[in-house]
Coordinates of C-alpha atoms in Angstrom, one line a residue:
X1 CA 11.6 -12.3 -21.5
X2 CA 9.8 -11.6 -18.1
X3 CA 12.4 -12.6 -14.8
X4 CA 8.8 -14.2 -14.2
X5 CA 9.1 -16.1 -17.6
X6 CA 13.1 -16.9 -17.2
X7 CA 12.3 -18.3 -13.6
X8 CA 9.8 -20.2 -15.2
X9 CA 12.4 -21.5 -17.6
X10 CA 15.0 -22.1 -15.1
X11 CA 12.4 -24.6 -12.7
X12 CA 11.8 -26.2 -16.2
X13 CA 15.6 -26.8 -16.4
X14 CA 15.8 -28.1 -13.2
X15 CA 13.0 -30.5 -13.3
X16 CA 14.6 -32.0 -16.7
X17 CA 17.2 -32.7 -15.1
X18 CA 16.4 -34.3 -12.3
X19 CA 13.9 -36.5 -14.6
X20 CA 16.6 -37.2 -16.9
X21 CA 18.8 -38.8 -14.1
X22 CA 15.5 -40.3 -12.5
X23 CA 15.7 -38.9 -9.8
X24 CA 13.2 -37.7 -7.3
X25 CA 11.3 -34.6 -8.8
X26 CA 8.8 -34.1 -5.9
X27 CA 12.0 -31.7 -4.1
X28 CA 11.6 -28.9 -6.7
X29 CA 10.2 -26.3 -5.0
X30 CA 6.5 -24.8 -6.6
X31 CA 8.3 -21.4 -7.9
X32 CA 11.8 -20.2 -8.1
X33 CA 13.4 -16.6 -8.7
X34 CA 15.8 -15.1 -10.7
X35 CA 18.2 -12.3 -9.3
X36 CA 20.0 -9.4 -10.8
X37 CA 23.8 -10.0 -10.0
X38 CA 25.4 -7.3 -8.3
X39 CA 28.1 -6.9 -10.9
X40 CA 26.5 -6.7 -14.5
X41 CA 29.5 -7.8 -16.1
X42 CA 28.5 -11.8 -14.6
X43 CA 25.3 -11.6 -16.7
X44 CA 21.6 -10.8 -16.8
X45 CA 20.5 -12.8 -14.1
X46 CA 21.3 -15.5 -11.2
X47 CA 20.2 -18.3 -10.0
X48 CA 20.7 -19.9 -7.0
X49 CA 18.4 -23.2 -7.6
X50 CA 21.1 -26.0 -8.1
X51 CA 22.5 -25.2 -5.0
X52 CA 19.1 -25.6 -3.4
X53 CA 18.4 -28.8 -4.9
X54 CA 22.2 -30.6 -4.9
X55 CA 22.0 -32.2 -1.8
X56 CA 18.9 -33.0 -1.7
X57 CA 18.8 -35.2 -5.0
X58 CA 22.5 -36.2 -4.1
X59 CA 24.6 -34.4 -6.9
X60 CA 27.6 -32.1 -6.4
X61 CA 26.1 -28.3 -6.5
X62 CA 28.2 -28.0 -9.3
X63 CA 27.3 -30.8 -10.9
X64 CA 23.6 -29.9 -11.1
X65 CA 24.4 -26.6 -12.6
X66 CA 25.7 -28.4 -15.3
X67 CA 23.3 -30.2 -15.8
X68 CA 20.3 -27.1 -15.3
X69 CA 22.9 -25.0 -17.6
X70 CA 22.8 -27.7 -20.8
X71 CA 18.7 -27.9 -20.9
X72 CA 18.4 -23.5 -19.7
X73 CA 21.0 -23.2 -22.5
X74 CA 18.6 -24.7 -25.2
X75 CA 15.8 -22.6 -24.6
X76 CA 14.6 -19.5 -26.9
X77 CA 16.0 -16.4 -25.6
X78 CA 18.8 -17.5 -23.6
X79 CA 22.4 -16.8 -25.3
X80 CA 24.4 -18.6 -22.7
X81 CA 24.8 -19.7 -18.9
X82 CA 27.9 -19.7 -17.1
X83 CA 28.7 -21.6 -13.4
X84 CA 30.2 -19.7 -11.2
X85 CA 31.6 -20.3 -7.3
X86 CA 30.0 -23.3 -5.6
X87 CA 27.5 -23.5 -8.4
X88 CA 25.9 -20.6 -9.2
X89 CA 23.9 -20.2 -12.8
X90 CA 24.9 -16.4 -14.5
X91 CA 22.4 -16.4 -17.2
X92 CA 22.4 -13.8 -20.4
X93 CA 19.5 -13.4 -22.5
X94 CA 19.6 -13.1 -26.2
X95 CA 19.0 -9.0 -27.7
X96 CA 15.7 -9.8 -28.5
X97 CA 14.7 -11.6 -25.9
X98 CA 15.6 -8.7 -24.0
X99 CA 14.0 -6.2 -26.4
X100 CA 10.8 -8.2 -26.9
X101 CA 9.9 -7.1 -23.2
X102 CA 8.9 -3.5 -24.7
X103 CA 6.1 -4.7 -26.8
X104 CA 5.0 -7.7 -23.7
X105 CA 4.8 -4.3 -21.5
X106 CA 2.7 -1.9 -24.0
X107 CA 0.5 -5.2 -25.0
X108 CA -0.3 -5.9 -21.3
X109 CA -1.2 -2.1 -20.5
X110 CA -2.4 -2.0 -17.5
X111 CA -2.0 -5.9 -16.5
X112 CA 1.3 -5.2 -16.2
X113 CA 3.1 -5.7 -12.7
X114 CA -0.2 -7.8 -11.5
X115 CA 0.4 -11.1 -10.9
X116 CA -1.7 -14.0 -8.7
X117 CA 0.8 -14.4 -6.4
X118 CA -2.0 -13.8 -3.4
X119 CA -4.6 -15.6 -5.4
X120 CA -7.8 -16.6 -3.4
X121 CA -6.3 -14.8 0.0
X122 CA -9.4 -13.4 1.4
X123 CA -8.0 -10.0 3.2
X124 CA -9.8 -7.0 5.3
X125 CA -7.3 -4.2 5.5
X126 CA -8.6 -1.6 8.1
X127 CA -6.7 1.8 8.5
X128 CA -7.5 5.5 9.3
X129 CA -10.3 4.3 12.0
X130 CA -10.6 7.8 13.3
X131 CA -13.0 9.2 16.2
X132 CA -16.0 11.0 14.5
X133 CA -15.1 13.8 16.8
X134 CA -13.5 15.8 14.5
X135 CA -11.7 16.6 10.8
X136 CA -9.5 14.1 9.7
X137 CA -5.9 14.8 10.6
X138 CA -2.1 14.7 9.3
X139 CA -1.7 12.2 12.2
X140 CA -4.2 9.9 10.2
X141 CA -3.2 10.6 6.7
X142 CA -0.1 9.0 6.3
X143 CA -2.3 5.8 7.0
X144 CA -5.1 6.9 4.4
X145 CA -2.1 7.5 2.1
X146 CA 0.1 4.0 3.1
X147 CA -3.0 1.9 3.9
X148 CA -5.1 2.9 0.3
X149 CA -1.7 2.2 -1.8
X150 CA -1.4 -1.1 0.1
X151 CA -4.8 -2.0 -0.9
X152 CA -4.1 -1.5 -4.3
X153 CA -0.7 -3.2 -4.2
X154 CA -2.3 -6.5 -2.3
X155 CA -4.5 -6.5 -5.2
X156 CA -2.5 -6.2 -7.8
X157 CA -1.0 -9.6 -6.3
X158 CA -4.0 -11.0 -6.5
X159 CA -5.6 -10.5 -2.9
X160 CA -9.5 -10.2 -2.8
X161 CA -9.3 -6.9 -0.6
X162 CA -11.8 -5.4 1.5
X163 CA -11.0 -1.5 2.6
X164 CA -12.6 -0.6 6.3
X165 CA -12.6 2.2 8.0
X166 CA -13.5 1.3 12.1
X167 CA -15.6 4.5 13.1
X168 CA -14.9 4.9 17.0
X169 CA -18.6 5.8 17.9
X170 CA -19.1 4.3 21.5
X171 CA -18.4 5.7 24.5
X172 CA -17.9 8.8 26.7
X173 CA -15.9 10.8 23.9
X174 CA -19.3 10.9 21.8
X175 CA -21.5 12.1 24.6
X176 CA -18.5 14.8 25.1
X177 CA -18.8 15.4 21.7
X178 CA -22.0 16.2 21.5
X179 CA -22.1 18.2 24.5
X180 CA -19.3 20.3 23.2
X181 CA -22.1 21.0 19.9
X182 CA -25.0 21.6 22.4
X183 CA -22.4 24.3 24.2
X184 CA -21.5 25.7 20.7
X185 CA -25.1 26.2 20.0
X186 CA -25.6 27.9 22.5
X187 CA -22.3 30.5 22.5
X188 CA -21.1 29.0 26.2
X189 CA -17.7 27.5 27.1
X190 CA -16.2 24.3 25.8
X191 CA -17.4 21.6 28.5
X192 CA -14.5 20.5 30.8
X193 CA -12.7 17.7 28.7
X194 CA -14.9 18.4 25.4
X195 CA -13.7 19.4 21.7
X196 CA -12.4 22.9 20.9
X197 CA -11.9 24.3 17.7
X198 CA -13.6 26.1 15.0
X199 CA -15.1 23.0 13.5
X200 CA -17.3 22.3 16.6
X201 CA -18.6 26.0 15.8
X202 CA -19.2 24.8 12.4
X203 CA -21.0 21.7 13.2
X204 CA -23.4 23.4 15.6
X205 CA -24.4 26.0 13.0
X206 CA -24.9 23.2 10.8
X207 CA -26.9 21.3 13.2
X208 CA -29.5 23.6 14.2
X209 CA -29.5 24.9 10.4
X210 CA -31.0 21.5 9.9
X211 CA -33.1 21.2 12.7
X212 CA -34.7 24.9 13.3
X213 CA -36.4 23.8 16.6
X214 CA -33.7 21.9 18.1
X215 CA -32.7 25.0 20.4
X216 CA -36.7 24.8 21.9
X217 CA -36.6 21.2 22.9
X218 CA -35.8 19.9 26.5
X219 CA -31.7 19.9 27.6
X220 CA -31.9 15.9 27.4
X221 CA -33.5 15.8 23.5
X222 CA -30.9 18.4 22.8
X223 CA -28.1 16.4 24.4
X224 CA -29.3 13.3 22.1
X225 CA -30.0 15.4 18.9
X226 CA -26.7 17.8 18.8
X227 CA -25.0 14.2 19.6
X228 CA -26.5 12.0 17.1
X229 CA -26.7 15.3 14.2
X230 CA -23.2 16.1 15.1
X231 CA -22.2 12.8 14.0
X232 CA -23.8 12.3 11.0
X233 CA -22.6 15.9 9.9
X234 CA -18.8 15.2 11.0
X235 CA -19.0 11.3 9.8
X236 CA -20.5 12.7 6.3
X237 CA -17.1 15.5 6.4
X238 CA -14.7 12.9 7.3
X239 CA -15.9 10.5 4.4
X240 CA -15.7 13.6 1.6
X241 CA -11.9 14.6 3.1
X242 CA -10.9 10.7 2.0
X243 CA -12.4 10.9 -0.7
X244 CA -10.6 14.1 -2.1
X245 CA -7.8 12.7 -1.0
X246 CA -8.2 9.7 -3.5
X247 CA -8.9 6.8 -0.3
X248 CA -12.5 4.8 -0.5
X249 CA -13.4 2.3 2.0
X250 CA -15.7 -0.4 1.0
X251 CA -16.9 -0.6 4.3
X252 CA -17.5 2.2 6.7
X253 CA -18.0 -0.4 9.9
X254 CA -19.5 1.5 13.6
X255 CA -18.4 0.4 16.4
X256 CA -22.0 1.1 18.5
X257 CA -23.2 -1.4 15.9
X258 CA -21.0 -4.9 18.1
X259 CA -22.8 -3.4 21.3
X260 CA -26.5 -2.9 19.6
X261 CA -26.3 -6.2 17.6
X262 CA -25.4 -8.5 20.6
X263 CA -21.8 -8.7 19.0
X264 CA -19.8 -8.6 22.0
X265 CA -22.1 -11.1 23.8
X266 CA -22.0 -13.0 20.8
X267 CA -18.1 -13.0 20.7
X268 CA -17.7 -14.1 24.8
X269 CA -19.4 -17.1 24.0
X270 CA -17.0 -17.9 21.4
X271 CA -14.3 -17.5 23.4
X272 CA -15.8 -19.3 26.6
X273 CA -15.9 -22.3 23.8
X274 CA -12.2 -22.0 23.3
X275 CA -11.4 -22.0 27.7
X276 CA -9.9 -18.7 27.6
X277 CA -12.5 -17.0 29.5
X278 CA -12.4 -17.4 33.5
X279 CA -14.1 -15.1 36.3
X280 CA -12.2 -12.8 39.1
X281 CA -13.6 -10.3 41.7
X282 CA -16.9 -9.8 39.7
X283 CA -15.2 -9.2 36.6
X284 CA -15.1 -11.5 33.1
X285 CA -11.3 -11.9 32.1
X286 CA -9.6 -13.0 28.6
X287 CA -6.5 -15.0 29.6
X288 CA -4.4 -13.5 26.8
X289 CA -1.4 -14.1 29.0
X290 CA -1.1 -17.7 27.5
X291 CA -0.4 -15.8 24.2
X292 CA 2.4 -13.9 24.9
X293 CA 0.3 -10.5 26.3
X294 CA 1.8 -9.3 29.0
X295 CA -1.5 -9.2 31.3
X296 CA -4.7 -10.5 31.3
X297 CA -7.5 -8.5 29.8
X298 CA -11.0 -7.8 31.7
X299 CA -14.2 -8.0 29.3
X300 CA -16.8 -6.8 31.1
X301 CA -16.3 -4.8 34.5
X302 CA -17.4 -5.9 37.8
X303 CA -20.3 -3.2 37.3
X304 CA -21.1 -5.2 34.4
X305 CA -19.7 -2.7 31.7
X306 CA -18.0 -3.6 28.4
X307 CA -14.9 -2.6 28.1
X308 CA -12.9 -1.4 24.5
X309 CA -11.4 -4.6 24.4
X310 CA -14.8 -6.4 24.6
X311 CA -15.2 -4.9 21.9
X312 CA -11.9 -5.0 19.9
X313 CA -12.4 -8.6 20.5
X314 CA -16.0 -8.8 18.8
X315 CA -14.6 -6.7 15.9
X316 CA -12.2 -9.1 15.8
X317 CA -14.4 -12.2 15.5
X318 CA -16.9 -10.1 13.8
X319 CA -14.4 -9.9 10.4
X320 CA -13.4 -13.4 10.6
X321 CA -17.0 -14.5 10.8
X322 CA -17.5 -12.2 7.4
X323 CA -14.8 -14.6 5.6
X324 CA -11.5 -12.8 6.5
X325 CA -8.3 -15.3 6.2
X326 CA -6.1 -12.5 6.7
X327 CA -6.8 -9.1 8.8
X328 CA -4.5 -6.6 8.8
X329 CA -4.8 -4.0 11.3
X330 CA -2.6 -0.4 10.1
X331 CA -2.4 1.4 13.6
X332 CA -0.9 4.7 14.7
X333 CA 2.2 4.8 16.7
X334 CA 0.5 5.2 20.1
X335 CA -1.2 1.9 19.6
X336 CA 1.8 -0.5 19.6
X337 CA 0.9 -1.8 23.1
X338 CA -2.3 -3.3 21.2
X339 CA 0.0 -5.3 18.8
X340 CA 0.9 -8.1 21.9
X341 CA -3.4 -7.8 22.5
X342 CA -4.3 -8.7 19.6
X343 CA -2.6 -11.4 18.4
X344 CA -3.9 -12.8 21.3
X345 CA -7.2 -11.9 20.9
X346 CA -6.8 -14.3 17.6
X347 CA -5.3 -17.1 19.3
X348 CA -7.6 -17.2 22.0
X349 CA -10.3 -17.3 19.3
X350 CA -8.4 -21.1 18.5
X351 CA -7.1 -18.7 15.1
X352 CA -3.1 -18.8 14.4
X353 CA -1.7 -15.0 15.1
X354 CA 0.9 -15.7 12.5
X355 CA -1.5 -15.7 10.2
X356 CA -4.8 -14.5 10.7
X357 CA -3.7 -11.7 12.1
X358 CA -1.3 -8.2 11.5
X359 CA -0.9 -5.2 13.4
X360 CA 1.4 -2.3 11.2
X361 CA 2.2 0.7 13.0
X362 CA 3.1 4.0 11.3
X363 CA 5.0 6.7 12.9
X364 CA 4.1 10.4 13.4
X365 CA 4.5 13.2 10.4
X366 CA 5.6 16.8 11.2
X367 CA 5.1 19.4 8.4
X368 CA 7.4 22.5 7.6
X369 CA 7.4 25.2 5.4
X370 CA 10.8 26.2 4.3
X371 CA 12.6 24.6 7.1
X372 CA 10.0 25.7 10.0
X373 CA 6.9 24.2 11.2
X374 CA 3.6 24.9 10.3
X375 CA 1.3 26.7 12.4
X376 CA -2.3 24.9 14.1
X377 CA -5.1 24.7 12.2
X378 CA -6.9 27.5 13.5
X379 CA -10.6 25.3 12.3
X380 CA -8.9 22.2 14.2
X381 CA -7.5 24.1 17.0
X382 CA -4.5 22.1 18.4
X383 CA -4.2 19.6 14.7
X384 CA -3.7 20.5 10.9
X385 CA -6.5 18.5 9.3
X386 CA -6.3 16.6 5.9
X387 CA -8.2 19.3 3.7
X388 CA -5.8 21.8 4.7
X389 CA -2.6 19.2 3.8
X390 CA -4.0 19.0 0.5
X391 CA -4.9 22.7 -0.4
X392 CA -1.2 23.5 0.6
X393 CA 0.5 20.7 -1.7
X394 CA -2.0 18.9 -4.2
X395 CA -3.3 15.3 -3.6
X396 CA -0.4 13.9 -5.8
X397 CA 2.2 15.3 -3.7
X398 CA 0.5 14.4 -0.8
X399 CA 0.1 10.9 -1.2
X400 CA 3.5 10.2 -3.1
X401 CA 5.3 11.9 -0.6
X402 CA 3.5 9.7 2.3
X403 CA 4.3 6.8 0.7
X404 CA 7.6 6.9 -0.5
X405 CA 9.1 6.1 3.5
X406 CA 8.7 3.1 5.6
X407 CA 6.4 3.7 8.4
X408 CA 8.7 2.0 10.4
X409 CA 9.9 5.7 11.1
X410 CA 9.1 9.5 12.0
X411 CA 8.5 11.8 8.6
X412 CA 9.1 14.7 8.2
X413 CA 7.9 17.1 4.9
X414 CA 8.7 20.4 3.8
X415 CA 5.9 21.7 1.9
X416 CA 8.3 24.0 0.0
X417 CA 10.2 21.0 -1.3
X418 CA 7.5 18.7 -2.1
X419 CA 5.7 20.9 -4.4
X420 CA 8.6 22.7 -6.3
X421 CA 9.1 21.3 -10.0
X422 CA 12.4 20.2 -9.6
X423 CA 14.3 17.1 -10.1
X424 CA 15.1 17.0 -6.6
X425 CA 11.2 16.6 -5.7
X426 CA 10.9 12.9 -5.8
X427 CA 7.2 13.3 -7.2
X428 CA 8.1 15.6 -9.8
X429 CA 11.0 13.5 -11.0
X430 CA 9.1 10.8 -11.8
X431 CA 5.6 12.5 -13.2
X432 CA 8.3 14.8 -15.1
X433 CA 9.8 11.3 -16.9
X434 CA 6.1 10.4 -18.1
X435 CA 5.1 13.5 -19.4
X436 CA 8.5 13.9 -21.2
X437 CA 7.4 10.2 -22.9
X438 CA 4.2 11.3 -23.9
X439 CA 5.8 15.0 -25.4
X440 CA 8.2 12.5 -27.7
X441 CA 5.2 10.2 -28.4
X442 CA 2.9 13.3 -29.5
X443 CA 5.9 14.8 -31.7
X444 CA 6.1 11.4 -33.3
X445 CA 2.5 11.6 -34.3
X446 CA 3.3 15.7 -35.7
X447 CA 6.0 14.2 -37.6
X448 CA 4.2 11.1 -39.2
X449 CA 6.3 8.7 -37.6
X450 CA 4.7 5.4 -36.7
X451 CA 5.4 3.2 -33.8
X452 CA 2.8 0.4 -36.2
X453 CA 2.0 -3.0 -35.0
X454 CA 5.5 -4.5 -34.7
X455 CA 9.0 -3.3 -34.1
X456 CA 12.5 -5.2 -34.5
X457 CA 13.8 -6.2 -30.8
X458 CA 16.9 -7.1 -32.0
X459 CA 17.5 -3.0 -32.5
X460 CA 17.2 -2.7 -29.0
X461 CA 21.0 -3.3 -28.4
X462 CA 22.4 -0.1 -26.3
X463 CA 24.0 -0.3 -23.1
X464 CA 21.2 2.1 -21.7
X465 CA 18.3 0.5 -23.2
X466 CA 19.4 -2.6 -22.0
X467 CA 19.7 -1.1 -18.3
X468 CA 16.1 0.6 -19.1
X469 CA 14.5 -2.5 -20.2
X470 CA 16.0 -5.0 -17.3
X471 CA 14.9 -1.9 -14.9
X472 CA 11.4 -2.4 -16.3
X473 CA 11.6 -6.3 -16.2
X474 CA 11.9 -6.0 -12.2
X475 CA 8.6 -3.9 -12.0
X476 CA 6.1 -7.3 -11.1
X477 CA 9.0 -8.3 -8.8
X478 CA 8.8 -5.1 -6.7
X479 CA 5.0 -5.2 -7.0
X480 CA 5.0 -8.4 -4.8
X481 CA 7.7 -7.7 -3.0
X482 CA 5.8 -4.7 -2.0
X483 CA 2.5 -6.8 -1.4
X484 CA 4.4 -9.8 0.4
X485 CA 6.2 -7.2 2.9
X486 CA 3.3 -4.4 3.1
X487 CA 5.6 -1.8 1.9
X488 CA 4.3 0.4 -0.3
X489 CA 7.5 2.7 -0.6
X490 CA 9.0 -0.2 -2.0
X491 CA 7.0 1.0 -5.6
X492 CA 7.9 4.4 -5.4
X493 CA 11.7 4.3 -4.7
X494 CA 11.5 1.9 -8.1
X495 CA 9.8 4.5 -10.3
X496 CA 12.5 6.6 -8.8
X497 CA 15.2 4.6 -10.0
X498 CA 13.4 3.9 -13.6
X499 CA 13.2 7.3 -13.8
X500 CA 17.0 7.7 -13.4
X501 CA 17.6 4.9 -16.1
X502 CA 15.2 6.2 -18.4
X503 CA 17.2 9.9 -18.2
X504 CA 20.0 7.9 -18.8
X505 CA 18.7 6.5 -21.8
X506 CA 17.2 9.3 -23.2
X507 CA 20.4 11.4 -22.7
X508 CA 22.5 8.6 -25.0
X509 CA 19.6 7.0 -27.4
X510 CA 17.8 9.3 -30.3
X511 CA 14.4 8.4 -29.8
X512 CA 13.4 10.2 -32.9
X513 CA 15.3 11.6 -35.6
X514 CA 16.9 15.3 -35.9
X515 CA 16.6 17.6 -38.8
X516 CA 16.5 15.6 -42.2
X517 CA 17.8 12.0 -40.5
X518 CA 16.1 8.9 -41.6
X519 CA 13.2 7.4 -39.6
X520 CA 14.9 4.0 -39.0
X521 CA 14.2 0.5 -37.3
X522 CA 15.7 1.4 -34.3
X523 CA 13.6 4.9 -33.9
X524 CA 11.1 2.6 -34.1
X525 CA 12.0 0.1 -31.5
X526 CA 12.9 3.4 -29.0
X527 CA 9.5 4.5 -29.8
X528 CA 8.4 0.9 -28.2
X529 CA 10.8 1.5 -25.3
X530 CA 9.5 4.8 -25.0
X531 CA 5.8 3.5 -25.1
X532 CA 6.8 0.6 -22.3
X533 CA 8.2 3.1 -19.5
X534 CA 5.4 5.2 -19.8
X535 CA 3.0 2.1 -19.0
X536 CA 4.9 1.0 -16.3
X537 CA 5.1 4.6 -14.7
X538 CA 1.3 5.0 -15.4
X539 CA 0.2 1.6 -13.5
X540 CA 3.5 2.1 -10.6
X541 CA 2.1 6.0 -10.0
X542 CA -1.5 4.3 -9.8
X543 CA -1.0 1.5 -7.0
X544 CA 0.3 4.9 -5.0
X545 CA -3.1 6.5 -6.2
X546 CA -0.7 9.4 -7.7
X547 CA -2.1 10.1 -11.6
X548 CA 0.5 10.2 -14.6
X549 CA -0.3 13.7 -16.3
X550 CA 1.0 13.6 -20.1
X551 CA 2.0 17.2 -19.6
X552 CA 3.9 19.4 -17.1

């Protein structure tokens, strides 16, 4: 038994009650939970749920434990329920109810942990969104990490989830850009304010490999060409970087597009429908001051130019035009001033901010090697891009290690101790546990020893596999945890701690016999267990986009 199914079961309770006593059923709530008490010794798992609904059908908390208790304690799987305190239900499952969640887990494969707890939620999720001015960076990768495992974890929960990537390509920093190629190409100076580095070298030589004449046309089509070449060639880079790194976007959305589409006008008329829009010294204004921003924003310039938030505003309009309920914006942490703009960029679009609307921001990453930093990319000049990150440590320990904080705060890594194959490397700790599984499962096999169709749940009885298997049972909780809270570190600090319980229970439980023991029932039932951990480390390791390797 699932907490899922034993919450399920403890509603059921609740609502017989109340119908036996006629009273009013339409307070249950539409879903309940089921905790892990703090100290094991009170049970299984607590419930809170007659305390919720005692005053509000008129009973004595107490007295609707009871009467939740007598009808929980009558069904399958449940050995007994206790009150406790002001009316608290301590609930123990029954051995094989317990036991039976092995073979629930192995049977459900990879469907296990999903869930339709955001069923129908209709969410873009944009993240990375970097300028097409260079390689992608270790500033941006802790998003591609955090913001591709979200993804995955929103829709395990039952999200329909669109992955964008925002490609900055208006404004002055492409036409420095390009000039920065034309100058390369031509062996002078970078321009004053352009792009240094060895990649703009790199670009230029691919540029005019492509276009042999390029050099021979006038200094304006040269301007256009190494600009609009340039782009294409560092755009085309900065997709294959992601996509080493594990991180596909389903929609690779341009910026120039709002301004060559009539987007932005498109989006000012909107918002001139909604009266937030007012004129002042030749300039168009937003009045995002009546949502809590702390000044007004101009639109268009008294010269009549567009300004960035013309067009973060049309973006914005743009994706809730395309369908989007919910947009979730995952910013770096010199964009928190643009949290307070953009919610009220969605109010003043008549939308609710509370909803329609998020803006995460993730902190900065530093990188050491054995206690000291790392040295400037010398292709990226003043950054250390994403395809150096990943020749140094691997994509697994990239990504894991990315994930396993809250952005909420500053990270720091050592690439010394995230790639070392110790127990102390929180990546290798947890791979290490799966490919341990699968060595016992393959030496099974050798041995003739057959897990077969069925095993006894009842055998599964040990303090430690009890522990293992109610560690296991929490994994859908965590999942939407993670999805409800956009935490993503949530998922890996769990496969940490199964990891722990499953050393623990290797370290006291036989999985298979020694020398010239009997194969038994309970090898069997291990051999389950055994079976269940490894497909809940496969499908936790996969919402991070980390891969499970059966060996080590």
């Amino acid at each position: 038994m699932t907490p899922a199914e034993l919450a399920v079961a403890v509603l059921a309770a609740a609502r017989a009650a109340i119908t036996e006593r006629e009273l009013d059923v339409s307070v249950l709530p539409a879903a309940t939970s089921v905790e892990r008490p703090r100290n094991p010794e009170h049970g299984d798992y607590a419930s809170n749920i007659a305390l919720q609904l005692g005053k509000k059908v008129g009973l004595n908390p107490r007295e609707m434990a009871a009467a939740v208790a007598k009808n929980l304690q009558e069904t399958p799987g449940i050995a007994s329920v206790e009150i406790a305190g002001p009316g608290f239900l301590n609930i123990r499952l029954a051995a094989e109810a317990v036991g039976e969640l092995a073979g629930l887990i192995v049977r459900a494969g990879r469907q296990y942990g999903r869930s339709e707890t955001l069923a129908k939620e209709k969410v873009n999720l944009e993240f990375v969104s970097a300028n097409p001015t260079g390689p992608v960076h270790l500033g941006h990768t802790r998003w591609a990490a955090v913001g591709d495992a979200l993804g995955r974890i929103l829709t395990a929960a039952g999200a329909d989830v669109t992955r964008e990537h925002y490609i900055n390509d208006a404004g002055v920093q492409m036409a420095r850009f390009g000039e920065s190629v034309m100058a390369a190409a031509h062996n002078q100076p970078t321009p004053q304010d352009g792009y240094p580095g060895e990649y703009i070298q790199d670009v230029a030589k691919a540029v005019v490999r492509a276009n042999p004449d390029i050099l021979q046309m006038s200094e304006s089509e040269q301007r256009d060409k190494f600009q609009s070449e340039g782009y294409k060639a560092m755009l085309k880079e900065m997709q294959d970087s992601l996509e080493r790194f594990g991180v596909h976007f389903d929609v690779w959305f341009s910026e120039r597009t709002l301004h060559e589409g009539g987007a932005v006008e498109h989006a000012l008329d909107e918002l001139r429908k909604q009266g937030h829009v007012f004129e002042q010294d030749g300039a168009v204004w937003l009045r995002t001051t009546d949502f809590g921003d702390d000044k007004d924003r101009v639109l268009i310039r008294s010269n009549g130019e567009k300004t960035y938030f013309a067009a973060d505003a049309a973006y914005y309009i743009n994706k809730r035009e395309r369908g989007f309920e919910r947009c979730i914006y995952m910013l770096g942490a010199d964009h928190h001033g643009y949290i307070g703009r953009l919610k009220a960029i969605a109010a003043c679009a008549g939308d609710d901010p509370k909803r329609n609307i998020e803006v995460l921001i993730g902190q900065l990453v530093s990188l050491l090697r054995g206690g000291e930093p790392v040295r400037l990319s010398k292709r990226a000049g003043t950054l250390i891009t994403l395809d150096e990150f990943i020749d140094a440590v691997g994509v697994d320990a990239a990504r894991y290690s990315l994930a396993r904080s809250s952005t909420d705060s500053p990270l720091t890594l050592d690439i010394d101790v995230i790639t070392r194959q110790k127990n102390d490397n929180p990546v290798f700790y947890v791979q290490y546990v799966g490919a341990r599984i699968s060595s016992i499962a393959r030496n099974a096999v050798d041995h003739g020893y057959e897990r077969s169709d069925t095993y006894d749940a009842a055998q599964l009885v040990h303090e430690k596999e009890l522990d293992l298997l109610k560690a296991l049972g929490d994994f859908p909780g965590i999942v939407a945890t993670a999805a409800e809270l956009r935490e993503p570190h949530r998922v890996a600090r769990y496969l940490e701690d199964l990891a722990g319980a499953y050393h623990r229970f290797y370290d006291n439980c036989l999985v298979l016999p020694r020398g010239d023991e009997e194969f038994t029932e309970t090898h069997r039932a291990r051999l389950w267990l055994n079976a269940a951990t490894r497909q809940v480390i496969v499908n936790g390791l996969d919402l991070l986009g980390v891969s499970a390797p059966e060996q080590m």
